[in-house]
PDB file of C-alpha atoms in Angstrom:
ATOM      1  CA  PHE A1440      75.152  97.045  82.005  1.00 77.00           C
ATOM      2  CA  GLN A1441      77.268  98.703  84.698  1.00 85.00           C
ATOM      3  CA  PRO A1442      79.367 101.786  83.919  1.00 89.00           C
ATOM      4  CA  PRO A1443      82.948 101.538  85.218  1.00 96.00           C
ATOM      5  CA  ILE A1444      82.389 104.414  87.676  1.00 97.00           C
ATOM      6  CA  SER A1445      80.382 103.779  90.841  1.00 97.00           C
ATOM      7  CA  GLY A1446      78.522 106.258  92.985  1.00 97.00           C
ATOM      8  CA  GLU A1447      80.944 105.411  95.784  1.00 97.00           C
ATOM      9  CA  LEU A1448      83.919 106.427  93.624  1.00 97.00           C
ATOM     10  CA  ILE A1449      82.213 109.707  92.685  1.00 98.00           C
ATOM     11  CA  MET A1450      81.565 110.530  96.352  1.00 97.00           C
ATOM     12  CA  GLU A1451      85.105 109.543  97.343  1.00 96.00           C
ATOM     13  CA  THR A1452      86.710 111.515  94.510  1.00 97.00           C
ATOM     14  CA  PHE A1453      84.823 114.734  95.221  1.00 97.00           C
ATOM     15  CA  GLY A1454      84.590 114.317  99.008  1.00 96.00           C
ATOM     16  CA  ILE A1455      80.786 114.449  99.031  1.00 97.00           C
ATOM     17  CA  LYS A1456      77.950 112.507 100.626  1.00 97.00           C
ATOM     18  CA  PRO A1457      75.063 110.958  98.642  1.00 97.00           C
ATOM     19  CA  CYS A1458      73.346 113.759  96.738  1.00 97.00           C
ATOM     20  CA  LYS A1459      71.681 114.512  93.418  1.00 98.00           C
ATOM     21  CA  GLU A1460      75.045 115.438  91.858  1.00 98.00           C
ATOM     22  CA  VAL A1461      76.189 111.820  92.188  1.00 98.00           C
ATOM     23  CA  GLY A1462      73.160 110.707  90.171  1.00 97.00           C
ATOM     24  CA  ILE A1463      73.720 113.435  87.596  1.00 98.00           C
ATOM     25  CA  ILE A1464      77.319 112.355  87.015  1.00 98.00           C
ATOM     26  CA  LYS A1465      76.404 108.639  86.895  1.00 97.00           C
ATOM     27  CA  THR A1466      73.677 109.364  84.336  1.00 97.00           C
ATOM     28  CA  GLU A1467      76.004 111.514  82.210  1.00 98.00           C
ATOM     29  CA  ILE A1468      78.590 108.714  82.124  1.00 98.00           C
ATOM     30  CA  LYS A1469      76.005 106.030  81.327  1.00 97.00           C
ATOM     31  CA  ASP A1470      74.449 108.117  78.559  1.00 97.00           C
ATOM     32  CA  ALA A1471      77.845 108.989  77.068  1.00 98.00           C
ATOM     33  CA  ILE A1472      78.723 105.286  76.886  1.00 97.00           C
ATOM     34  CA  LEU A1473      75.358 104.285  75.418  1.00 97.00           C
ATOM     35  CA  ASP A1474      75.505 107.131  72.883  1.00 97.00           C
ATOM     36  CA  GLY A1475      79.013 106.113  71.792  1.00 97.00           C
ATOM     37  CA  ILE A1476      80.609 109.362  72.988  1.00 98.00           C
ATOM     38  CA  ILE A1477      83.068 107.480  75.198  1.00 98.00           C
ATOM     39  CA  HIS A1478      84.068 103.821  75.436  1.00 97.00           C
ATOM     40  CA  ASN A1479      82.964 101.699  78.369  1.00 96.00           C
ATOM     41  CA  ASN A1480      86.320 101.817  80.148  1.00 96.00           C
ATOM     42  CA  PHE A1481      87.533 103.253  83.418  1.00 97.00           C
ATOM     43  CA  GLU A1482      89.913 105.873  81.986  1.00 98.00           C
ATOM     44  CA  GLU A1483      87.386 107.579  79.700  1.00 98.00           C
ATOM     45  CA  ALA A1484      84.605 107.365  82.284  1.00 98.00           C
ATOM     46  CA  TYR A1485      86.886 108.768  85.008  1.00 98.00           C
ATOM     47  CA  ASN A1486      87.902 111.705  82.811  1.00 98.00           C
ATOM     48  CA  LEU A1487      84.245 112.466  82.031  1.00 98.00           C
ATOM     49  CA  MET A1488      83.428 112.239  85.751  1.00 98.00           C
ATOM     50  CA  ILE A1489      86.054 114.923  86.488  1.00 98.00           C
ATOM     51  CA  VAL A1490      84.740 117.196  83.704  1.00 98.00           C
ATOM     52  CA  LYS A1491      81.113 116.828  84.804  1.00 98.00           C
ATOM     53  CA  GLY A1492      82.056 117.336  88.459  1.00 98.00           C
ATOM     54  CA  LYS A1493      83.798 120.596  87.613  1.00 97.00           C
ATOM     55  CA  GLU A1494      80.730 121.696  85.626  1.00 98.00           C
ATOM     56  CA  LEU A1495      78.775 121.140  88.862  1.00 98.00           C
ATOM     57  CA  LYS A1496      81.319 123.310  90.756  1.00 97.00           C
ATOM     58  CA  MET A1497      83.019 120.355  92.470  1.00 97.00           C
ATOM     59  CA  GLU A1498      86.776 119.780  92.620  1.00 95.00           C
ATOM     60  CA  PRO A1499      88.379 116.354  93.015  1.00 95.00           C
ATOM     61  CA  GLN A1500      89.689 115.771  96.532  1.00 93.00           C
ATOM     62  CA  LYS A1501      92.010 112.945  95.539  1.00 64.00           C
ATOM     63  CA  LYS A1502      93.659 111.591  92.435  1.00 59.00           C
ATOM     64  CA  LYS A1503      92.954 108.121  91.053  1.00 53.00           C
TER      65      LYS A1503
END
């Protein structure tokens, strides 16, 4: 099982280097898919990534 959002995309989107926040966001997306909160597709996972990033005080540096 691979969520549609990679750590590389998270780092690129928020303009960050490898850090614990990348793992937090990846885990949130994976858990949301496994718990049936979102579907396993790019659009829903991307939107959740943006929400979780903002909760961690990060702003997207580029749009998809």
